Short mmCIF file of C-alpha atoms and ligand atoms in Angstrom, two decimals:
data_model
loop_
_atom_site.label_atom_id
_atom_site.label_comp_id
_atom_site.label_asym_id
_atom_site.label_seq_id
_atom_site.Cartn_x
_atom_site.Cartn_y
_atom_site.Cartn_z
CA MET A 1 127.28 94.31 112.54
CA MET A 2 129.92 96.29 114.40
CA SER A 3 129.54 95.37 118.05
CA SER A 4 129.10 98.44 120.14
CA ASP A 5 131.29 98.67 123.20
CA PRO A 6 129.07 100.07 125.95
CA GLU A 7 131.95 102.40 126.85
CA THR A 8 131.97 104.05 123.41
CA ASP A 9 129.96 107.23 123.18
CA LEU A 10 128.23 107.26 119.79
CA SER A 11 125.60 109.83 120.73
CA ALA A 12 126.90 112.25 118.06
CA GLY A 13 125.59 109.77 115.52
CA VAL A 14 126.24 106.55 113.64
CA ALA A 15 126.46 106.10 109.87
CA PHE A 16 126.22 103.14 107.54
CA VAL A 17 128.62 103.39 104.57
CA ASP A 18 129.87 100.62 102.28
CA GLY A 19 128.32 97.90 104.37
CA ALA A 20 129.83 99.03 107.69
CA TYR A 21 128.79 101.14 110.66
CA VAL A 22 131.06 104.03 111.62
CA PRO A 23 130.86 107.03 113.94
CA LEU A 24 129.02 109.74 111.97
CA ASP A 25 131.95 112.17 111.94
CA GLU A 26 134.14 109.48 110.33
CA ALA A 27 131.69 108.69 107.53
CA ARG A 28 133.02 109.45 104.02
CA ILE A 29 131.71 109.25 100.48
CA PRO A 30 133.88 108.87 97.34
CA LEU A 31 134.63 112.15 95.60
CA LEU A 32 133.60 110.66 92.25
CA ASP A 33 130.12 109.62 93.39
CA ARG A 34 127.71 111.42 91.05
CA GLY A 35 125.57 112.07 94.09
CA PHE A 36 128.25 114.54 95.12
CA LEU A 37 129.42 115.72 91.69
CA LYS A 38 126.01 116.14 90.05
CA SER A 39 123.48 116.15 92.92
CA GLU A 40 122.26 112.85 91.53
CA ALA A 41 120.78 111.59 94.73
CA THR A 42 117.58 111.07 96.57
CA TYR A 43 117.08 110.82 100.29
CA ASP A 44 114.50 110.65 102.99
CA VAL A 45 114.46 111.56 106.64
CA VAL A 46 112.50 109.75 109.31
CA HIS A 47 112.67 110.60 112.97
CA VAL A 48 112.72 108.78 116.26
CA TRP A 49 110.99 110.39 119.19
CA LYS A 50 111.29 109.02 122.74
CA GLY A 51 112.61 105.74 121.36
CA TYR A 52 109.98 105.26 118.64
CA PHE A 53 110.19 105.69 114.89
CA PHE A 54 107.36 107.81 113.50
CA LEU A 55 105.64 106.32 110.41
CA LEU A 56 108.74 104.27 109.59
CA ASN A 57 107.16 102.18 106.82
CA ASP A 58 105.65 105.20 105.13
CA TYR A 59 108.98 107.05 105.02
CA VAL A 60 110.76 104.00 103.62
CA ASP A 61 108.01 103.54 101.00
CA ARG A 62 108.43 107.17 99.97
CA PHE A 63 112.20 106.66 99.69
CA HIS A 64 111.57 103.77 97.29
CA ARG A 65 109.19 105.88 95.20
CA SER A 66 111.84 108.62 94.98
CA MET A 67 114.48 106.11 93.89
CA ALA A 68 112.17 104.72 91.21
CA GLY A 69 111.52 108.29 90.03
CA LEU A 70 115.25 108.78 89.44
CA ASN A 71 115.80 105.35 87.82
CA MET A 72 117.72 104.12 90.83
CA ALA A 73 117.61 100.79 92.66
CA LEU A 74 119.62 99.32 95.52
CA ASP A 75 121.07 95.91 96.25
CA TYR A 76 119.50 96.16 99.72
CA SER A 77 115.96 94.90 100.22
CA ARG A 78 113.33 97.02 101.92
CA GLY A 79 113.66 94.85 105.05
CA GLN A 80 117.44 95.27 105.09
CA ILE A 81 117.10 99.04 104.82
CA ILE A 82 114.73 99.05 107.79
CA ASP A 83 117.17 96.91 109.79
CA ILE A 84 120.02 99.31 108.98
CA LEU A 85 117.97 102.29 110.18
CA HIS A 86 117.19 100.46 113.42
CA ASP A 87 120.88 99.59 113.83
CA CYS A 88 122.10 103.17 113.32
CA VAL A 89 119.75 104.43 116.04
CA ALA A 90 120.37 101.46 118.34
CA MET A 91 124.14 101.91 118.17
CA SER A 92 123.91 105.65 118.81
CA ARG A 93 121.48 104.96 121.69
CA LEU A 94 119.72 108.19 120.79
CA ARG A 95 116.13 108.44 122.03
CA ASP A 96 115.35 111.47 119.80
CA SER A 97 117.00 111.17 116.44
CA TYR A 98 117.05 112.38 112.84
CA ILE A 99 117.67 109.43 110.52
CA GLN A 100 118.61 109.98 106.90
CA MET A 101 118.66 107.33 104.17
CA THR A 102 120.33 108.33 100.90
CA CYS A 103 120.68 106.70 97.51
CA THR A 104 123.22 108.15 95.09
CA ARG A 105 123.85 107.30 91.48
CA GLY A 106 127.31 106.03 92.46
CA VAL A 107 130.76 106.08 90.91
CA PRO A 108 130.91 105.61 87.12
CA PRO A 109 133.50 103.30 85.56
CA PRO A 110 136.51 105.31 84.29
CA GLY A 111 135.63 107.28 81.15
CA SER A 112 131.87 106.67 81.36
CA ARG A 113 129.40 109.56 81.39
CA ASP A 114 126.38 107.26 81.21
CA PRO A 115 124.42 107.17 84.50
CA ARG A 116 123.21 103.67 83.64
CA ASP A 117 126.76 102.39 84.10
CA CYS A 118 126.76 103.22 87.82
CA ARG A 119 125.94 100.92 90.69
CA ASN A 120 123.71 102.94 93.00
CA ARG A 121 124.98 103.40 96.53
CA PHE A 122 123.18 103.45 99.86
CA TYR A 123 124.16 105.57 102.83
CA ALA A 124 122.31 106.04 106.11
CA PHE A 125 122.90 107.78 109.39
CA ALA A 126 121.27 108.54 112.72
CA ALA A 127 122.10 111.92 114.26
CA PRO A 128 120.62 113.82 117.21
CA PHE A 129 117.15 115.22 116.41
CA SER A 130 117.45 118.57 114.69
CA TRP A 131 114.89 121.38 114.68
CA ILE A 132 114.08 124.07 112.10
CA ALA A 133 113.38 126.49 114.95
CA ASN A 134 114.58 126.76 118.53
CA GLU A 135 112.35 126.26 121.56
CA GLU A 136 111.41 129.91 121.98
CA GLN A 137 110.61 130.25 118.26
CA ARG A 138 108.47 127.11 118.37
CA ARG A 139 106.52 128.53 121.29
CA ASP A 140 106.19 132.15 120.16
CA GLY A 141 106.22 131.70 116.39
CA ILE A 142 108.75 132.34 113.65
CA ARG A 143 109.25 135.14 111.15
CA VAL A 144 109.13 134.13 107.50
CA GLY A 145 109.42 136.05 104.26
CA VAL A 146 108.18 135.30 100.76
CA ALA A 147 111.31 135.19 98.60
CA SER A 148 111.69 136.53 95.09
CA VAL A 149 113.56 133.34 94.14
CA GLU A 150 111.14 130.89 92.49
CA ARG A 151 110.95 127.21 93.37
CA ILE A 152 112.30 124.85 90.68
CA PRO A 153 109.22 124.15 88.51
CA PRO A 154 107.62 120.68 88.65
CA ALA A 155 108.08 120.39 84.88
CA SER A 156 111.87 120.47 85.47
CA LEU A 157 111.96 118.17 88.47
CA ASP A 158 109.02 116.41 90.12
CA PRO A 159 108.99 117.93 93.63
CA ARG A 160 107.60 114.66 95.03
CA ILE A 161 111.07 113.18 94.52
CA LYS A 162 113.10 114.28 97.52
CA ASN A 163 116.33 115.57 96.08
CA PHE A 164 119.58 117.42 96.65
CA HIS A 165 118.70 120.45 94.48
CA TRP A 166 118.58 122.86 97.38
CA LEU A 167 120.19 125.94 95.84
CA ASP A 168 116.89 127.67 95.07
CA LEU A 169 115.85 127.05 98.70
CA VAL A 170 119.20 128.31 100.01
CA MET A 171 119.36 131.41 97.79
CA ALA A 172 115.78 132.19 98.81
CA SER A 173 116.96 132.07 102.44
CA TYR A 174 119.58 134.75 101.72
CA ASP A 175 116.83 136.75 100.06
CA VAL A 176 114.83 137.04 103.31
CA TYR A 177 117.58 137.08 105.97
CA GLY A 178 117.81 140.87 105.41
CA GLN A 179 114.25 141.36 106.75
CA GLY A 180 115.04 139.29 109.85
CA ALA A 181 113.18 136.18 108.67
CA LEU A 182 114.28 132.74 109.84
CA VAL A 183 113.21 130.98 106.65
CA PRO A 184 111.73 131.79 103.24
CA ILE A 185 108.63 130.60 101.43
CA LEU A 186 109.21 130.29 97.69
CA PRO A 187 106.62 131.24 95.07
CA ASP A 188 106.17 129.46 91.76
CA ARG A 189 106.21 131.16 88.36
CA ASP A 190 102.49 132.02 88.68
CA GLY A 191 102.92 133.73 92.06
CA ASN A 192 101.44 130.87 94.10
CA ILE A 193 103.33 129.79 97.20
CA THR A 194 105.02 126.40 97.22
CA GLU A 195 107.20 125.50 100.23
CA GLY A 196 110.47 126.37 101.96
CA PRO A 197 113.77 124.70 102.88
CA GLY A 198 112.63 121.48 104.52
CA PHE A 199 108.98 122.34 105.17
CA ASN A 200 105.45 122.67 103.79
CA VAL A 201 103.16 125.62 104.40
CA PHE A 202 99.63 125.78 105.82
CA ALA A 203 97.31 128.77 106.25
CA LEU A 204 93.93 129.23 107.90
CA LEU A 205 91.95 131.00 105.18
CA ASP A 206 88.18 131.57 105.39
CA GLY A 207 87.93 128.98 108.17
CA LYS A 208 89.68 126.29 106.12
CA LEU A 209 93.08 124.71 106.64
CA THR A 210 94.63 125.47 103.27
CA THR A 211 97.84 124.14 101.73
CA PRO A 212 99.33 124.31 98.21
CA ILE A 213 98.22 121.63 95.78
CA ARG A 214 101.25 121.75 93.47
CA GLY A 215 104.91 122.62 93.29
CA ALA A 216 105.87 121.17 96.67
CA PHE A 217 107.16 117.97 98.21
CA GLU A 218 104.39 115.82 99.70
CA GLY A 219 105.68 116.03 103.25
CA MET A 220 104.89 113.22 105.68
CA THR A 221 104.14 115.84 108.32
CA ARG A 222 101.83 117.61 105.85
CA ARG A 223 99.99 114.34 105.23
CA THR A 224 99.72 113.66 108.97
CA VAL A 225 98.47 117.18 109.69
CA ILE A 226 95.79 116.85 106.99
CA GLU A 227 94.63 113.51 108.46
CA LEU A 228 94.59 114.90 111.99
CA ALA A 229 92.68 118.02 110.92
CA GLN A 230 90.08 115.88 109.15
CA SER A 231 89.76 113.69 112.24
CA ILE A 232 88.59 116.72 114.24
CA GLN A 233 86.37 118.11 111.46
CA ILE A 234 88.58 121.02 110.45
CA PRO A 235 87.77 121.61 106.76
CA VAL A 236 90.82 121.14 104.55
CA ASP A 237 91.33 122.90 101.22
CA ILE A 238 94.22 121.79 99.00
CA ARG A 239 94.56 124.36 96.23
CA ASP A 240 96.71 127.10 94.73
CA ILE A 241 97.43 129.90 97.22
CA PRO A 242 98.45 133.19 95.55
CA PHE A 243 101.13 134.72 97.74
CA ASP A 244 99.19 137.95 98.38
CA GLU A 245 96.32 135.83 99.75
CA LEU A 246 98.69 134.41 102.34
CA GLY A 247 98.95 137.92 103.79
CA ARG A 248 95.34 137.84 104.97
CA ALA A 249 95.54 134.40 106.62
CA ASP A 250 94.29 134.19 110.22
CA GLU A 251 96.99 131.65 111.04
CA ILE A 252 100.03 130.25 109.26
CA PHE A 253 102.27 127.36 110.22
CA ILE A 254 104.97 125.26 108.61
CA SER A 255 105.21 121.48 108.85
CA SER A 256 108.33 119.33 108.80
CA THR A 257 109.87 116.16 110.13
CA ALA A 258 112.43 118.56 111.64
CA GLY A 259 110.03 120.00 114.20
CA GLY A 260 106.43 119.08 113.42
CA VAL A 261 103.99 122.00 113.44
CA ILE A 262 105.69 125.39 113.89
CA PRO A 263 103.65 128.61 114.08
CA VAL A 264 104.46 131.58 111.85
CA THR A 265 103.63 134.88 113.51
CA VAL A 266 105.33 137.37 111.18
CA LEU A 267 105.08 137.28 107.37
CA ASP A 268 107.14 139.77 105.39
CA GLY A 269 107.54 141.93 108.48
CA LYS A 270 103.78 142.07 109.26
CA PRO A 271 101.92 140.17 111.99
CA VAL A 272 99.93 137.10 110.98
CA GLY A 273 96.41 137.37 112.45
CA CYS A 274 96.82 138.69 116.01
CA GLY A 275 100.61 138.19 115.84
CA VAL A 276 100.60 135.21 118.22
CA PRO A 277 100.31 131.47 117.49
CA GLY A 278 96.66 130.71 116.70
CA PRO A 279 94.36 128.13 118.34
CA MET A 280 94.08 125.84 115.32
CA THR A 281 97.86 125.69 115.01
CA GLY A 282 98.08 124.85 118.72
CA ARG A 283 95.54 122.03 118.41
CA LEU A 284 97.27 120.47 115.43
CA HIS A 285 100.66 120.84 117.11
CA ASP A 286 99.38 118.94 120.16
CA LEU A 287 97.65 116.24 118.10
CA TYR A 288 100.81 115.75 116.03
CA TRP A 289 102.95 115.10 119.10
CA GLN A 290 100.27 112.93 120.73
CA ALA A 291 100.29 110.76 117.59
CA HIS A 292 103.88 109.82 118.47
CA GLU A 293 102.49 107.66 121.26
CA ASP A 294 99.88 106.00 119.05
CA PRO A 295 100.82 102.49 117.83
CA ARG A 296 99.30 103.32 114.43
CA TYR A 297 102.18 105.77 113.93
CA ALA A 298 104.96 104.55 116.22
CA THR A 299 107.42 101.65 115.93
CA ALA A 300 109.75 100.87 118.85
CA VAL A 301 113.46 101.11 118.00
CA ARG A 302 115.12 97.71 118.35
CA TYR A 303 117.82 98.95 120.74
CA ASP A 304 118.74 95.37 121.68
CA ARG A 305 120.23 94.90 118.17
CA ALA A 306 123.19 97.07 119.21
CA SER A 307 124.31 94.57 121.83
CA ARG A 308 124.26 91.46 119.60
N1 PLP B 401 109.54 120.36 101.51
C1 PLP B 401 110.84 120.11 101.31
C2 PLP B 401 111.56 120.75 100.17
C3 PLP B 401 111.54 119.24 102.18
O1 PLP B 401 112.83 118.98 101.98
C4 PLP B 401 110.83 118.68 103.27
C5 PLP B 401 111.50 117.80 104.21
O2 PLP B 401 112.71 117.75 104.29
C6 PLP B 401 109.48 118.99 103.44
C7 PLP B 401 108.86 119.82 102.53
C8 PLP B 401 108.70 118.42 104.60
O3 PLP B 401 108.54 117.04 104.47
P1 PLP B 401 108.38 116.08 105.74
O4 PLP B 401 107.18 116.53 106.47
O5 PLP B 401 108.23 114.72 105.16
O6 PLP B 401 109.62 116.26 106.55
#
């Protein structure tokens, strides 16, 4: 691997492209990669917090499931992918980092329109940790709006495959910016809520922690929150949530690798519950961050690899 000169500042990020490590802002992909031209790509994002990966194996397993779902496979083994993720973080020396692994369909031979002719490509990078909401918003709660734009239906694209089709999520964001919301929640065709750009949704309804059963990505943070809630005997209900039911929730929060558990205090311009982050949200937030110190969840970054 590229030896990292201790004098070089790579804290803006390190990428792995075409078998080599480069500073993130120098990383390039070929214009003809169908990942770029046709959004034919899958990716996953794991994070490092205080020098430890969170649920590293689980994120990499999910990445492999997504690749299989898109008929993609890489020349890199699972172990090599894990090593590359370690290397990107180690070389950047970041202690809190956002690490993306991406598989694209690749560049077709000239004249071919058949995706099976492509050799799939692997890209990865470590960047500074990025948050959906700033510190004040995470403490006081965020404003969200239910968009009129519907989430792409599962019958068109299985939402469990993490993908680059973000335009419904982005157009839904424009839909709610006018009401001062930070992010949107998208409904499905039947008026049930699904998710938003980069996050899942939870509501405290009738004393139960409730989250949509269909139409959304199965977030790692969502899974962790469900496990943590069950560990402290909070009843969990995974079911359809009609969007007007969300309006009577006592608490709402979103969950994401990009920030963990983030309280929602305003929904469509109206206060959620008492209009301040609720106690259940606070408990789950704290448990989520405590889990980062638990060896069942945390894997130390191999920073010494950068100096080999
Ligand atoms: N939903 C969508 C559409 C996402 O893109 C993401 C993450 O990027 C999530 C939910 C949350 O998933 P995770 O908790 O694994 O970050």
